[in-house]
Short mmCIF file of C-alpha atoms in Angstrom, two decimals:
data_model
loop_
_atom_site.label_atom_id
_atom_site.label_comp_id
_atom_site.label_asym_id
_atom_site.label_seq_id
_atom_site.Cartn_x
_atom_site.Cartn_y
_atom_site.Cartn_z
CA UNK A 13 -1.92 -19.78 3.39
CA UNK A 14 -1.40 -17.12 5.90
CA UNK A 15 1.71 -16.17 4.65
CA UNK A 16 0.59 -15.57 1.50
CA UNK A 17 -2.04 -13.33 1.98
CA UNK A 18 -0.01 -11.21 4.08
CA UNK A 19 3.32 -10.75 1.32
CA UNK A 20 0.64 -10.40 -1.27
CA UNK A 21 -1.20 -7.14 1.27
CA UNK A 22 2.62 -5.70 1.84
CA UNK A 23 3.47 -6.34 -2.17
CA UNK A 24 -0.09 -4.24 -2.84
CA UNK A 25 0.36 -1.78 -0.18
CA UNK A 26 4.35 -1.30 -1.68
CA UNK A 27 3.49 -0.99 -5.41
CA UNK A 28 0.94 1.77 -4.69
CA UNK A 29 2.61 3.58 -1.84
CA UNK A 30 4.52 5.85 -3.55
CA UNK A 31 2.27 6.56 -6.67
CA UNK A 32 -0.66 7.63 -3.95
CA UNK A 33 2.06 9.46 -2.15
CA UNK A 34 2.54 11.32 -5.13
CA UNK A 35 -0.73 12.16 -6.43
CA UNK A 36 -2.06 12.99 -2.89
CA UNK A 37 0.39 15.65 -2.60
CA UNK A 38 0.72 17.13 -6.25
CA UNK A 39 -3.07 17.93 -5.90
CA UNK A 40 -3.06 19.28 -2.43
CA UNK A 41 0.30 21.33 -4.28
CA UNK A 42 -2.05 21.91 -7.27
CA UNK A 43 -4.62 23.66 -4.75
CA UNK A 44 -1.84 25.80 -2.67
CA UNK A 45 0.21 26.88 -7.01
CA UNK A 46 -2.82 28.05 -8.66
CA UNK A 47 -4.25 30.07 -5.22
CA UNK A 48 -0.85 31.91 -4.87
CA UNK A 49 -0.79 32.71 -8.53
CA UNK A 50 -4.54 34.28 -8.13
CA UNK A 51 -3.40 36.08 -5.48
CA UNK A 52 -3.67 34.57 -2.64
CA UNK A 53 0.00 34.17 -0.44
CA UNK A 54 -1.61 31.88 2.22
CA UNK A 55 -0.58 28.77 0.53
CA UNK A 56 3.39 29.99 0.02
CA UNK A 57 3.51 31.45 3.89
CA UNK A 58 1.82 28.18 5.45
CA UNK A 59 5.19 26.21 3.31
CA UNK A 60 2.26 24.59 1.57
CA UNK A 61 3.78 24.60 -2.56
CA UNK A 62 6.57 21.66 -1.53
CA UNK A 63 6.70 18.64 -2.86
CA UNK A 64 7.36 17.22 0.52
CA UNK A 65 4.93 14.72 2.36
CA UNK A 66 5.90 16.12 5.60
CA UNK A 67 3.93 19.35 5.63
CA UNK A 68 0.50 17.88 3.91
CA UNK A 69 0.27 14.54 5.59
CA UNK A 70 -3.08 14.26 7.88
CA UNK A 71 -2.55 11.12 10.11
CA UNK A 72 -6.06 9.64 10.16
CA UNK A 73 -5.79 10.71 5.76
CA UNK A 74 -2.48 7.88 6.15
CA UNK A 75 -4.70 5.61 8.32
CA UNK A 76 -7.81 5.39 6.44
CA UNK A 77 -5.27 4.76 3.18
CA UNK A 78 -3.25 2.24 4.42
CA UNK A 79 -6.62 0.51 5.73
CA UNK A 80 -8.42 0.40 2.50
CA UNK A 81 -5.45 -0.78 0.23
CA UNK A 82 -5.14 -3.83 2.44
CA UNK A 83 -8.71 -4.29 2.36
CA UNK A 84 -9.06 -3.99 -1.58
CA UNK A 85 -11.54 -2.50 -3.48
CA UNK A 86 -11.29 1.89 -4.01
CA UNK A 87 -8.05 3.13 -1.82
CA UNK A 88 -9.06 6.15 0.00
CA UNK A 89 -7.18 8.85 1.56
CA UNK A 90 -6.63 12.43 2.40
CA UNK A 91 -3.65 15.14 3.22
CA UNK A 92 -3.81 18.15 5.33
CA UNK A 93 -5.83 20.79 3.03
CA UNK A 94 -3.90 23.56 1.55
CA UNK A 95 -5.23 26.80 3.51
CA UNK A 96 -6.52 29.37 1.38
CA UNK A 97 -8.23 33.08 2.04
CA UNK A 98 -10.52 33.64 -0.74
CA UNK A 99 -10.81 37.53 0.01
CA UNK A 100 -7.31 37.63 -2.30
CA UNK A 101 -9.18 36.72 -5.19
CA UNK A 102 -10.64 39.42 -7.60
CA UNK A 103 -13.82 37.35 -8.04
CA UNK A 104 -13.99 34.82 -4.84
CA UNK A 105 -16.61 32.29 -6.17
CA UNK A 106 -14.52 31.88 -9.28
CA UNK A 107 -11.11 31.14 -7.53
CA UNK A 108 -12.43 29.19 -5.52
CA UNK A 109 -13.29 27.21 -8.36
CA UNK A 110 -9.93 27.58 -10.20
CA UNK A 111 -8.38 26.41 -7.06
CA UNK A 112 -10.79 23.35 -6.80
CA UNK A 113 -10.36 22.40 -10.23
CA UNK A 114 -6.42 21.73 -10.12
CA UNK A 115 -6.71 19.22 -7.70
CA UNK A 116 -7.98 16.67 -9.88
CA UNK A 117 -6.94 18.23 -13.15
CA UNK A 118 -3.32 17.51 -11.80
CA UNK A 119 -4.04 14.10 -10.98
CA UNK A 120 -5.28 13.78 -14.71
CA UNK A 121 -2.62 14.74 -15.77
CA UNK A 122 -0.31 12.48 -13.44
CA UNK A 123 -2.77 9.42 -14.74
CA UNK A 124 -1.99 10.51 -18.22
CA UNK A 125 1.62 10.89 -17.41
CA UNK A 126 1.73 7.03 -15.99
CA UNK A 127 0.30 5.80 -18.60
CA UNK A 128 2.71 7.56 -20.94
CA UNK A 129 5.59 6.14 -19.13
CA UNK A 130 3.98 2.14 -18.94
CA UNK A 131 4.20 2.78 -22.89
CA UNK A 132 7.08 4.13 -23.65
CA UNK A 133 8.74 1.27 -20.67
CA UNK A 134 7.02 -1.76 -22.59
CA UNK A 135 8.42 -0.55 -25.40
CA UNK A 136 11.52 -1.31 -24.08
CA UNK A 137 10.84 -5.15 -23.98
CA UNK A 138 11.66 -4.88 -19.98
CA UNK A 139 13.59 -8.42 -18.88
CA UNK A 140 10.90 -10.78 -16.62
CA UNK A 141 12.30 -9.82 -13.61
CA UNK A 142 10.67 -8.64 -10.07
CA UNK A 143 12.24 -4.93 -10.88
CA UNK A 144 10.77 -4.40 -13.78
CA UNK A 145 7.55 -6.04 -12.75
CA UNK A 146 7.39 -3.94 -9.64
CA UNK A 147 7.84 -0.63 -12.30
CA UNK A 148 4.89 -1.91 -14.20
CA UNK A 149 2.83 -2.58 -11.76
CA UNK A 150 3.39 0.79 -9.93
CA UNK A 151 2.60 2.68 -13.15
CA UNK A 152 -0.45 0.84 -14.12
CA UNK A 153 -1.39 1.32 -10.38
CA UNK A 154 -0.28 4.91 -10.50
CA UNK A 155 -2.59 5.98 -13.35
CA UNK A 156 -5.60 3.38 -11.49
CA UNK A 157 -5.28 5.60 -8.47
CA UNK A 158 -4.78 9.44 -10.39
CA UNK A 159 -8.10 8.71 -11.72
CA UNK A 160 -9.67 7.62 -8.63
CA UNK A 161 -8.38 10.79 -6.46
CA UNK A 162 -9.72 13.06 -9.53
CA UNK A 163 -13.60 11.02 -9.33
CA UNK A 164 -13.80 10.48 -6.01
CA UNK A 165 -12.59 14.81 -5.42
CA UNK A 166 -14.97 15.67 -8.16
CA UNK A 167 -18.33 14.08 -6.06
CA UNK A 168 -20.05 17.38 -5.37
CA UNK A 169 -19.99 16.62 -1.76
CA UNK A 170 -18.37 19.29 -0.04
CA UNK A 171 -16.10 19.65 1.05
CA UNK A 172 -14.62 17.89 -1.63
CA UNK A 173 -13.69 20.14 -4.69
CA UNK A 174 -16.67 19.21 -7.02
CA UNK A 175 -18.92 21.03 -4.88
CA UNK A 176 -16.75 24.23 -4.87
CA UNK A 177 -17.50 23.72 -8.48
CA UNK A 178 -21.25 23.05 -8.72
CA UNK A 179 -20.85 26.08 -5.84
CA UNK A 180 -20.24 28.20 -8.43
CA UNK A 181 -23.19 27.66 -11.22
CA UNK A 182 -25.53 28.11 -7.86
CA UNK A 183 -27.01 31.19 -7.00
CA UNK A 184 -25.69 32.80 -4.07
CA UNK A 185 -27.84 32.18 -1.39
CA UNK A 186 -28.68 28.65 -2.51
CA UNK A 187 -24.25 27.87 -2.92
CA UNK A 188 -23.85 29.05 0.63
CA UNK A 189 -27.11 26.74 1.88
CA UNK A 190 -25.61 23.94 0.08
CA UNK A 191 -21.63 24.61 1.27
CA UNK A 192 -22.75 25.11 4.92
CA UNK A 193 -23.15 20.99 4.30
CA UNK A 194 -19.05 20.70 4.63
CA UNK A 195 -18.73 19.86 8.59
CA UNK A 196 -20.54 16.76 7.36
CA UNK A 197 -18.60 16.11 4.40
CA UNK A 198 -16.00 14.06 6.09
CA UNK A 199 -19.02 12.35 8.07
CA UNK A 200 -21.11 11.32 4.41
CA UNK A 201 -17.96 10.06 3.18
CA UNK A 202 -16.99 7.32 5.51
CA UNK A 203 -20.53 6.56 5.58
CA UNK A 204 -20.54 6.19 2.37
CA UNK A 205 -17.62 3.98 2.76
CA UNK A 206 -18.37 1.54 5.14
CA UNK A 207 -21.53 1.13 2.98
CA UNK A 208 -19.52 -0.01 0.17
CA UNK A 209 -21.49 2.95 -2.04
CA UNK A 210 -18.15 4.61 -3.04
CA UNK A 211 -17.14 1.82 -4.28
CA UNK A 212 -20.18 1.18 -6.20
CA UNK A 213 -20.54 5.07 -7.41
CA UNK A 214 -17.07 5.68 -8.86
CA UNK A 215 -15.46 1.68 -9.32
CA UNK A 216 -17.46 1.46 -12.61
CA UNK A 217 -16.31 5.32 -13.62
CA UNK A 218 -12.65 4.76 -12.40
CA UNK A 219 -12.29 1.33 -15.23
CA UNK A 220 -13.91 3.75 -17.95
CA UNK A 221 -11.52 5.96 -17.97
CA UNK A 222 -8.75 4.26 -16.97
CA UNK A 223 -9.60 1.74 -20.19
CA UNK A 224 -10.64 4.85 -22.64
CA UNK A 225 -6.72 6.16 -20.75
CA UNK A 226 -4.85 3.21 -22.00
CA UNK A 227 -6.76 2.46 -25.61
CA UNK A 228 -5.42 6.21 -26.17
CA UNK A 229 -1.78 4.56 -25.31
CA UNK A 230 -2.45 1.28 -26.98
CA UNK A 231 -2.23 -0.26 -23.81
CA UNK A 232 -5.87 -2.21 -23.79
CA UNK A 233 -4.98 -5.63 -23.47
CA UNK A 234 -3.59 -4.65 -19.99
#
């Protein structure tokens, strides 16, 4: 029984690792790309406009990702935040909101692309082989993980992207006090995860979004 559990765990981690890594890295690259387009050269100078994972990896974020992958439930992890200097933006508050939206928006786009690739791959009537099964599961998990990353990052908990979006609509004084919570944000998120509240908050929304996405591509039976 123990051997089976170990095999299942290794299989699960191997299936989700690449699509999750892609989603996390492109999320950060998107932040940097939009910041660069808005006039901030910092991400480019810091070497963060690259899909090479090494400049993006945060050791603690990677460890949490592996741990949550093994435990099941909501897969949680993060990369190093891309440095952004809003003083380069014509409208700093709006610029930060647009930079923030780029990350979750990229994850949603990746989820759509993976669902489309899954539809195409299944349409080819692949053989019942380990390779075909791996591709199918990687695309399913990839779509789900990227939806999860979008949902997670849109939570209004500083420093997540949702807080930058919400701050844009708040009066300046209120926004400043709200964003001051940022130094406690990671503690809040880890506390929510440890208490199981992150699963309760996000898993139903993720399932709804994934079901809707798969339905659009005729994959609702999965």
